[in-house]
Amino acid sequence: MSTGVQKAADKVQGSPEALARLDVKVLAMVMAHAALPEILETLCTNIEKHQSGLLCSVLLLDADGTTLRHGAGPSLPREYSQIIDGIQIGACAGSCGTAAYRRQPVIVSDIATDPLWADYRHLALPHGLRACWSTPIASQEGSILGTFAVYYREPRTPDDEHLQLISHATHLAAVAMEWDRAQAELRSAENRYRTLVERLPAVTYVAELGPRGRWHYVSPQIESMLGFSSADWLSDSANWIGRIHAEDREKVLAVEEHFQKNRDLFQAEYRMFARDGRVLWFRDEAVMLPTAEDEPRLMQGVMYDITERKRLEDQLLHSQKMEAVGLLAGGVAHDFNNLLMLIQAHNERLREAVAADAPAQKESLGIEHAVTRAASLTGRLLAFSRKQVLQPQVMDLNAVLGEVAKMLDRLIEKNITLRVLPAPQLWPVKADPGQVEQLIMNLAVNARDAMPQGGQLLIETRNVEINGVHPQLRDGVRPGRYVMLIVSDTGVGMDSETQAHMFEPFFTTKEPGKGTGLGLPIVYGVVKQTGGWTHVDSKPGKGTTFEIYLPWAEEADTRTALQVSQIREDITAAPKGTETVLLVEDETGIRELACEFLQRQGYKVLLGMDGNEALRIAEGHEDLIHLLVTDMAMPNLGGKELADRLRKVRPEIKVLFMSGYPDHEALAGGNIGVQAAVLQKPFSLDILAHKVRTLLDQK
């Protein structure tokens, strides 16, 4: 009890001991967390016992600051207490409403005549209430909590004893009301905190320091994330360290040791095994809680599930790695195709110099076949990087599968049962048939190698429609119709580590000499380039299922870009001509061979080693230049820019591009035109002659 209250109690004539006992009783009820109405009723009842004829009332001010509500009034008529419940404070609102409004005591000696009661006396007089003295109840900060009032049934004015008694009662009421408000705010804060904690997408906890420190609290999210109820988790202090992935445990223990020494901030990322065996990534952050020296040191922290973030980071890393290797492969392909071009051109010249029935003709044919195989290998290398030039067309996947199945009969061992289940009325897809054939072959051969002791290989097709709730709908996958190719085996399967690297070029689990590591990367590249995606389901000892989703082709593409095959065709003798050709090539060997060949065919050839030199030659040549034959990628000025600048001054000139790169559009920095002709290196000189003649003859 405050000193001021004690002094006030001592001055009360009659029974200071009784007031002291009242103080003890009220304060004991406050500390025992008794309900506020019960405390106020007790206070009013005891005050009324101390002074005969006195009727007590406590009104509580609402949070709106303008409305008074019933708090206690044990001896007041019930009807009256109900009527005044909800009155508004104001400058002339009876004793209580005016006291709360003025923030000072209001003494009304006669309700019947006092103007403050003009609008309310009809409520009090029928119940025999004639006098009312009201005092505002204020908090320590000065805010009004309510009013404490005493009524009498006859007009009267208070004396000093009454005023001291009212002051004492008002103070006790303030203590009870402030305590109740503080407890209500505390409960509200706790509820808000609990709601926040239990709705966070994270696990909050309080635990003792040390890897096996006892956990004092863990939020309910532990069950949805790791499969343990809060009680199960708290029952075993080894749960936390025991479920951390073995590869991460040492790192986490080092962070824990640093935290114990420095007490700054615990921060760690690690994997944990859920109850069902799933592996989840968590980011764990904690701080030290203040405790007494003789108590265990506690840390309070939050464990965030970052599994999805880690998956996206892995995808980004994989994508960047594939892009880097793809760029490297594109550069290698350019140089490699230039070399193949030289080999093929020199081989053609040697063949022309050798009699048709000479043994060297057979050797020359072998060189040509080797060049063709090397060009095909370059294409396969580029397929995984999505830089291969595909020749997509609307096709029936079942038809390609049927052709592949005939070859698989010779590739699949007898101890493997092969089943091919094409779906009836399969939707069409738009893809490169040769690449799709290669895709199926790669998956089938991988499945075969995964079943050295035999097993079952199933290849089937289905129509599927992906909507907004489909389980395979992921980032970058659009809803719509797809044709699904499924290749499933009963082989050794793959663990999660192997699956994380399976699409990386040159990654293989096969013995040296038995795998190039390009099979699945080619699958990846072909599927991505056709706008589809791949889903893999595999576990060690449980086999593997690849699901390939290819977009449904709504209509055929009407574009007619002219492309020239890399494979030598059976063509007639190289045609001749007399027109002027501007030949631009930065590779000296190719430039000289092509120039000599075209000159032998009768053409007048202007020779440039790059785009800038070609512009100077064209500027100094007064006669007509019929055709520009230019490499796409050259230093200083590329083929696309050269063609654009020449067309401005020589609009009649025709253009034939040559390229050792597979991605002509990206190399040209945009659309090279639907009618643009592109010779993909390596190509034969005969094909060059036919293409030159075809373009020159076009109107």
PDB file of C-alpha atoms in Angstrom, residues 412-413 415-417 444-458 488-492 543:
ATOM      1  CA  ILE A 412      17.732 -54.626 -75.832  1.00  0.00           C
ATOM      2  CA  GLU A 413      19.012 -57.862 -74.283  1.00  0.00           C
ATOM      3  CA  ASN A 415      16.533 -60.798 -70.369  1.00  0.00           C
ATOM      4  CA  ILE A 416      14.706 -57.465 -70.623  1.00  0.00           C
ATOM      5  CA  THR A 417      10.997 -57.424 -71.435  1.00  0.00           C
ATOM      6  CA  ALA A 444      15.952 -46.637 -73.683  1.00  0.00           C
ATOM      7  CA  VAL A 445      19.688 -47.364 -73.716  1.00  0.00           C
ATOM      8  CA  ASN A 446      20.086 -45.797 -70.253  1.00  0.00           C
ATOM      9  CA  ALA A 447      17.226 -47.982 -69.009  1.00  0.00           C
ATOM     10  CA  ARG A 448      18.865 -51.056 -70.548  1.00  0.00           C
ATOM     11  CA  ASP A 449      22.188 -50.295 -68.843  1.00  0.00           C
ATOM     12  CA  ALA A 450      20.378 -49.851 -65.515  1.00  0.00           C
ATOM     13  CA  MET A 451      19.094 -53.464 -65.705  1.00  0.00           C
ATOM     14  CA  PRO A 452      22.216 -55.658 -66.100  1.00  0.00           C
ATOM     15  CA  GLN A 453      20.370 -58.599 -64.522  1.00  0.00           C
ATOM     16  CA  GLY A 454      17.256 -58.095 -66.618  1.00  0.00           C
ATOM     17  CA  GLY A 455      13.940 -56.456 -65.934  1.00  0.00           C
ATOM     18  CA  GLN A 456      11.076 -54.633 -67.633  1.00  0.00           C
ATOM     19  CA  LEU A 457      11.235 -51.607 -69.932  1.00  0.00           C
ATOM     20  CA  LEU A 458       7.983 -49.791 -70.652  1.00  0.00           C
ATOM     21  CA  SER A 488      10.032 -46.593 -67.187  1.00  0.00           C
ATOM     22  CA  ASP A 489      12.432 -49.338 -66.050  1.00  0.00           C
ATOM     23  CA  THR A 490      12.826 -51.663 -63.062  1.00  0.00           C
ATOM     24  CA  GLY A 491      16.557 -51.090 -62.769  1.00  0.00           C
ATOM     25  CA  VAL A 492      18.948 -49.918 -60.067  1.00  0.00           C
ATOM     26  CA  GLY A 543      13.752 -48.249 -60.861  1.00  0.00           C
TER      27      GLY A 543
END
